[in-house]
């Protein structure tokens, strides 16, 4: 039977996976706008911190994963290696290199919004740690933190519509992570902007059809929207909104939300996203269940579905590098929920 709780043994396994790819520069999928031939550089030249893990955002949340595991399990066998690796990379000099990239005009939309949100989640993790080095690392990263705070502040007022997709462009996922960050560091104006934006986009949503998953998705657009609104609305207001949004949940409908996605080829990066969908759905299902009143039949339906989704994906975290470089992050989210 698949465990639904994070154990020290699982934490060590996840840490080993991340350590194996965080500084692995190749293969690499760059999202890189070029303005001249001088911009043709290697990943590490472009990104002196986040050059590994196949792509920038996976490298960011790979560091988040390691630091979160270290905070939960200070005696991890990999603890010394984690501290040394982070210390080597999270330097003021390396941050200046990352900032030089971010501040170029052609990179204004770089990693919006997924990478922006994961970077702020990484900063939040540093703020929550007792490890003495964490405060130093957070200070070093501060220019990037301010940059992404300001990026969200400039972007959200002009974002007329949400992006209801199951890939990196999903706005509900980004706002959920960023709201957690803003509340942690008491950034009141950013918190209020996210709340206003979420309500503007989603408060009137009803009878969600849940036409998902798409063949390359790793997020559930419907469950992720609900997970954002769980953060935004007070308890009873959320329960009411949720009842209108997914009115037939107690009957396991829409059925697609209760059926783990089938993954036919884990060496195909896009198809392999579906393992991540199963993990991120489990995260949302468990979180949403915890927000419902005691005895609510929908909570039982959601928890049962979460178990099935976890069972379908946990054994495949390292089946192929296309999943190995990122899936453990979403496994951790699901197990912590």
Coordinates of C-alpha atoms in Angstrom, one line a residue:
X1 CA 0.0 0.0 0.0
X2 CA 1.4 3.4 -1.0
X3 CA 2.3 5.6 2.0
X4 CA 0.7 9.0 2.1
X5 CA 3.2 10.5 4.6
X6 CA 6.7 11.7 4.0
X7 CA 9.2 9.6 5.8
X8 CA 13.0 10.2 6.4
X9 CA 13.8 7.5 3.9
X10 CA 11.7 9.1 1.2
X11 CA 13.2 12.5 2.0
X12 CA 16.7 11.0 1.5
X13 CA 15.6 9.5 -1.8
X14 CA 14.2 12.8 -3.0
X15 CA 17.4 14.6 -1.9
X16 CA 19.5 12.2 -3.8
X17 CA 17.4 12.7 -7.0
X18 CA 17.8 16.5 -6.7
X19 CA 21.5 16.4 -6.0
X20 CA 22.0 14.3 -9.1
X21 CA 20.5 17.0 -11.4
X22 CA 20.9 20.4 -9.9
X23 CA 24.3 20.9 -11.3
X24 CA 23.9 18.8 -14.4
X25 CA 24.1 21.3 -17.1
X26 CA 23.1 19.0 -20.0
X27 CA 20.7 18.1 -21.5
X28 CA 19.2 21.5 -21.2
X29 CA 16.1 23.2 -22.6
X30 CA 16.7 26.9 -22.7
X31 CA 13.9 29.5 -22.9
X32 CA 16.2 32.1 -24.3
X33 CA 15.4 35.2 -26.4
X34 CA 18.5 36.4 -28.4
X35 CA 19.1 39.9 -29.6
X36 CA 22.5 39.3 -31.2
X37 CA 25.1 36.6 -31.8
X38 CA 26.7 37.5 -28.4
X39 CA 23.7 36.0 -26.7
X40 CA 24.6 32.5 -27.9
X41 CA 26.1 31.2 -24.6
X42 CA 25.9 28.0 -22.6
X43 CA 23.3 27.6 -19.8
X44 CA 25.8 28.2 -17.1
X45 CA 27.2 31.3 -18.7
X46 CA 23.6 32.7 -18.9
X47 CA 22.5 31.4 -15.5
X48 CA 25.3 31.0 -13.0
X49 CA 22.9 29.6 -10.3
X50 CA 20.0 28.0 -12.1
X51 CA 21.8 26.2 -15.0
X52 CA 21.0 22.6 -14.2
X53 CA 18.0 20.3 -14.0
X54 CA 17.2 20.6 -17.7
X55 CA 15.5 24.0 -17.4
X56 CA 15.7 27.2 -15.2
X57 CA 12.4 26.7 -13.3
X58 CA 13.1 23.0 -12.4
X59 CA 16.5 24.1 -11.1
X60 CA 14.8 26.7 -8.9
X61 CA 12.3 24.3 -7.4
X62 CA 15.0 21.6 -7.1
X63 CA 16.8 24.0 -4.6
X64 CA 13.4 24.6 -2.9
X65 CA 13.0 20.8 -2.6
X66 CA 16.5 20.3 -1.0
X67 CA 16.1 23.2 1.4
X68 CA 12.6 22.1 2.5
X69 CA 13.8 18.6 3.1
X70 CA 16.8 19.8 5.0
X71 CA 14.5 22.0 7.2
X72 CA 12.2 19.0 7.9
X73 CA 15.0 16.5 8.4
X74 CA 18.2 18.3 9.6
X75 CA 20.0 14.9 10.0
X76 CA 19.5 14.0 6.3
X77 CA 22.5 11.9 5.1
X78 CA 22.9 14.5 2.3
X79 CA 22.8 17.5 4.7
X80 CA 26.4 18.6 4.4
X81 CA 26.4 18.2 0.6
X82 CA 23.2 20.3 0.3
X83 CA 24.6 23.1 2.4
X84 CA 27.9 23.1 0.5
X85 CA 26.1 23.1 -2.9
X86 CA 23.7 25.9 -2.0
X87 CA 26.5 27.9 -0.4
X88 CA 28.6 27.6 -3.6
X89 CA 25.8 28.8 -5.8
X90 CA 23.8 31.3 -3.8
X91 CA 26.5 34.0 -3.8
X92 CA 26.2 37.7 -4.5
X93 CA 28.4 37.4 -7.6
X94 CA 26.2 34.7 -9.1
X95 CA 23.0 36.6 -8.3
X96 CA 24.5 39.6 -10.2
X97 CA 24.9 37.3 -13.2
X98 CA 21.3 36.1 -13.0
X99 CA 20.1 39.7 -12.6
X100 CA 22.1 40.8 -15.7
X101 CA 20.1 38.3 -17.7
X102 CA 16.7 39.1 -16.1
X103 CA 17.1 42.9 -16.7
X104 CA 17.6 42.6 -20.4
X105 CA 14.5 44.0 -22.2
X106 CA 14.1 40.9 -24.4
X107 CA 13.8 38.8 -21.3
X108 CA 10.9 40.7 -19.7
X109 CA 8.5 37.7 -19.9
X110 CA 11.2 35.1 -18.9
X111 CA 9.6 32.3 -16.9
X112 CA 6.3 34.2 -16.4
X113 CA 4.5 33.2 -14.2
X114 CA 5.7 29.7 -13.2
X115 CA 9.4 30.5 -12.6
X116 CA 8.6 33.7 -10.9
X117 CA 6.4 31.9 -8.4
X118 CA 8.8 29.2 -7.7
X119 CA 11.6 31.6 -7.1
X120 CA 9.5 33.4 -4.5
X121 CA 8.6 30.0 -2.9
X122 CA 12.4 29.4 -2.7
X123 CA 12.8 32.7 -1.0
X124 CA 10.0 31.9 1.4
X125 CA 11.7 28.6 2.3
X126 CA 14.9 30.4 3.2
X127 CA 12.9 32.8 5.4
X128 CA 11.3 29.9 7.3
X129 CA 14.6 28.1 8.1
X130 CA 16.5 28.2 11.3
X131 CA 19.7 27.2 9.6
X132 CA 22.1 30.2 10.1
X133 CA 23.3 30.2 6.5
X134 CA 19.7 30.6 5.2
X135 CA 19.6 34.2 6.2
X136 CA 22.8 34.9 4.3
X137 CA 21.5 33.1 1.2
X138 CA 18.2 35.1 1.4
X139 CA 20.1 38.4 1.6
X140 CA 22.2 37.3 -1.4
X141 CA 19.1 36.5 -3.4
X142 CA 17.3 39.7 -2.4
X143 CA 17.8 41.5 -5.7
X144 CA 16.1 38.7 -7.6
X145 CA 13.3 38.5 -4.9
X146 CA 12.5 42.2 -5.4
X147 CA 12.6 41.8 -9.2
X148 CA 10.0 39.1 -9.2
X149 CA 7.8 40.9 -6.6
X150 CA 7.9 43.9 -8.9
X151 CA 7.2 41.7 -11.9
X152 CA 4.0 40.3 -10.4
X153 CA 3.0 43.8 -9.3
X154 CA 3.4 45.2 -12.8
X155 CA 1.8 42.2 -14.6
X156 CA -1.3 41.3 -12.6
X157 CA -3.2 44.6 -13.1
X158 CA -2.9 44.3 -16.9
X159 CA -3.7 40.5 -17.0
X160 CA -7.4 40.8 -18.0
X161 CA -7.9 37.0 -18.1
X162 CA -6.5 34.0 -16.3
X163 CA -4.6 31.2 -18.1
X164 CA -6.7 28.1 -17.4
X165 CA -4.2 25.6 -18.7
X166 CA -2.4 22.7 -17.1
X167 CA 1.1 23.7 -18.0
X168 CA 3.7 26.3 -16.8
X169 CA 1.5 29.2 -17.8
X170 CA -1.3 28.3 -15.3
X171 CA -1.9 31.5 -13.4
X172 CA -3.8 29.9 -10.4
X173 CA -0.7 27.8 -9.5
X174 CA 1.6 30.9 -9.7
X175 CA -0.8 33.0 -7.6
X176 CA -1.2 30.3 -5.0
X177 CA 2.5 30.0 -4.4
X178 CA 3.1 33.7 -4.5
X179 CA 0.3 34.4 -2.0
X180 CA 1.9 32.0 0.4
X181 CA 5.2 33.8 0.0
X182 CA 3.6 37.3 0.4
X183 CA 1.9 36.3 3.6
X184 CA 5.0 34.7 5.0
X185 CA 7.1 37.9 4.5
X186 CA 4.1 40.2 5.3
X187 CA 4.2 41.9 1.9
X188 CA 0.7 43.3 2.3
X189 CA 0.3 45.1 -1.0
X190 CA 1.3 42.0 -3.0
X191 CA -1.0 39.8 -0.9
X192 CA -3.9 42.2 -1.5
X193 CA -3.2 42.4 -5.3
X194 CA -3.2 38.6 -5.6
X195 CA -6.5 38.4 -3.6
X196 CA -8.1 41.0 -5.8
X197 CA -6.9 39.3 -9.0
X198 CA -8.1 35.9 -7.9
X199 CA -11.5 37.2 -7.0
X200 CA -11.7 39.2 -10.3
X201 CA -10.8 36.1 -12.3
X202 CA -12.6 33.3 -10.4
X203 CA -15.2 34.4 -7.9
X204 CA -18.2 33.9 -10.3
X205 CA -17.0 30.6 -11.7
X206 CA -19.6 27.9 -11.5
X207 CA -20.3 24.3 -12.8
X208 CA -16.8 23.6 -13.9
X209 CA -16.7 21.0 -16.7
X210 CA -13.1 19.9 -16.0
X211 CA -12.3 19.1 -19.6
X212 CA -9.0 17.7 -18.7
X213 CA -6.3 16.5 -18.8
X214 CA -4.6 17.7 -21.9
X215 CA -1.9 15.4 -23.2
X216 CA 1.0 17.4 -21.8
X217 CA -0.4 18.9 -18.6
X218 CA 1.0 18.5 -15.1
X219 CA -1.5 20.7 -13.3
X220 CA -5.3 20.3 -13.1
X221 CA -6.8 23.7 -14.2
X222 CA -9.9 23.1 -12.2
X223 CA -8.4 21.8 -8.9
X224 CA -5.6 24.4 -9.1
X225 CA -8.2 27.2 -9.3
X226 CA -10.0 25.7 -6.3
X227 CA -6.7 25.5 -4.4
X228 CA -6.0 29.2 -5.1
X229 CA -9.5 30.1 -3.9
X230 CA -9.1 28.0 -0.8
X231 CA -6.3 30.4 0.1
X232 CA -8.2 33.6 -0.8
X233 CA -11.7 33.0 0.7
X234 CA -12.5 32.6 4.4
X235 CA -13.5 29.1 5.4
X236 CA -17.3 29.1 5.0
X237 CA -17.1 31.4 2.0
X238 CA -14.7 29.0 0.3
X239 CA -17.0 26.0 1.1
X240 CA -19.9 27.8 -0.5
X241 CA -17.9 28.8 -3.6
X242 CA -16.5 25.3 -3.9
X243 CA -20.0 23.8 -3.9
X244 CA -21.0 26.0 -6.8
X245 CA -17.7 25.4 -8.7
X246 CA -17.9 21.6 -8.5
X247 CA -21.4 20.8 -7.5
X248 CA -21.3 17.1 -8.2
X249 CA -18.1 16.2 -6.4
X250 CA -19.8 14.0 -3.8
X251 CA -20.8 11.7 -6.7
X252 CA -17.2 11.6 -8.0
X253 CA -18.0 13.9 -10.8
X254 CA -16.5 15.2 -13.0
X255 CA -15.1 11.7 -13.3
X256 CA -11.9 12.8 -14.9
X257 CA -10.8 14.4 -11.7
X258 CA -11.0 11.1 -9.9
X259 CA -9.2 9.0 -12.5
X260 CA -5.4 9.1 -12.6
X261 CA -3.9 10.0 -16.0
X262 CA -2.3 7.3 -18.1
X263 CA 1.3 7.7 -19.0
X264 CA 2.4 5.8 -22.0
X265 CA 6.0 7.0 -22.5
X266 CA 8.1 8.5 -19.7
X267 CA 11.0 9.3 -22.0
X268 CA 8.7 11.8 -23.8
X269 CA 8.9 14.9 -21.8
X270 CA 5.4 16.1 -22.6
X271 CA 3.6 12.8 -22.1
X272 CA 5.7 12.4 -18.9
X273 CA 4.1 15.5 -17.6
X274 CA 1.1 13.4 -16.7
X275 CA 3.0 11.8 -13.8
X276 CA 3.3 15.3 -12.5
X277 CA -0.4 15.8 -13.0
X278 CA -1.2 12.8 -10.9
X279 CA 1.0 14.1 -8.1
X280 CA -0.2 17.7 -8.3
X281 CA -3.8 16.5 -8.3
X282 CA -3.1 14.5 -5.2
X283 CA -1.7 17.6 -3.6
X284 CA -4.8 19.6 -4.4
X285 CA -7.2 16.8 -3.5
X286 CA -5.7 16.4 -0.1
X287 CA -5.5 20.1 0.6
X288 CA -9.1 20.7 -0.6
X289 CA -10.4 17.8 1.5
X290 CA -8.8 19.4 4.6
X291 CA -10.8 22.6 4.0
X292 CA -14.2 20.9 4.0
X293 CA -16.3 20.4 7.2
X294 CA -16.0 17.2 9.2
X295 CA -18.1 14.4 7.8
X296 CA -18.4 16.1 4.4
X297 CA -18.7 13.2 1.9
X298 CA -16.7 15.2 -0.7
X299 CA -13.7 15.0 1.6
X300 CA -13.7 11.2 1.5
X301 CA -14.1 11.2 -2.3
X302 CA -11.1 13.6 -2.6
X303 CA -8.9 11.6 -0.2
X304 CA -9.6 8.4 -2.0
X305 CA -8.8 10.0 -5.3
X306 CA -5.6 11.4 -3.9
X307 CA -4.4 8.0 -2.7
X308 CA -5.1 6.5 -6.2
X309 CA -3.2 9.4 -7.9
X310 CA -0.2 9.1 -5.5
X311 CA -0.1 5.3 -6.0
X312 CA 0.0 5.8 -9.8
X313 CA 3.0 8.1 -9.8
X314 CA 5.3 7.7 -6.8
X315 CA 7.2 4.7 -8.2
X316 CA 8.0 6.6 -11.4
X317 CA 10.0 9.6 -10.1
X318 CA 13.2 8.3 -11.6
X319 CA 12.0 6.2 -14.5
X320 CA 13.6 8.7 -17.0
X321 CA 15.5 12.0 -16.7
X322 CA 12.5 13.7 -18.3
X323 CA 10.7 13.2 -15.0
X324 CA 13.6 12.7 -12.7
X325 CA 14.6 16.3 -12.9
X326 CA 11.4 17.6 -11.5
X327 CA 8.8 15.1 -10.2
X328 CA 10.1 14.8 -6.7
X329 CA 9.1 18.4 -6.0
X330 CA 5.5 17.6 -6.8
X331 CA 5.7 14.4 -4.8
X332 CA 6.7 16.4 -1.8
X333 CA 3.8 18.8 -2.3
X334 CA 1.4 15.9 -2.4
X335 CA 2.9 14.1 0.6
X336 CA 2.9 17.3 2.8
X337 CA -0.7 18.3 2.0

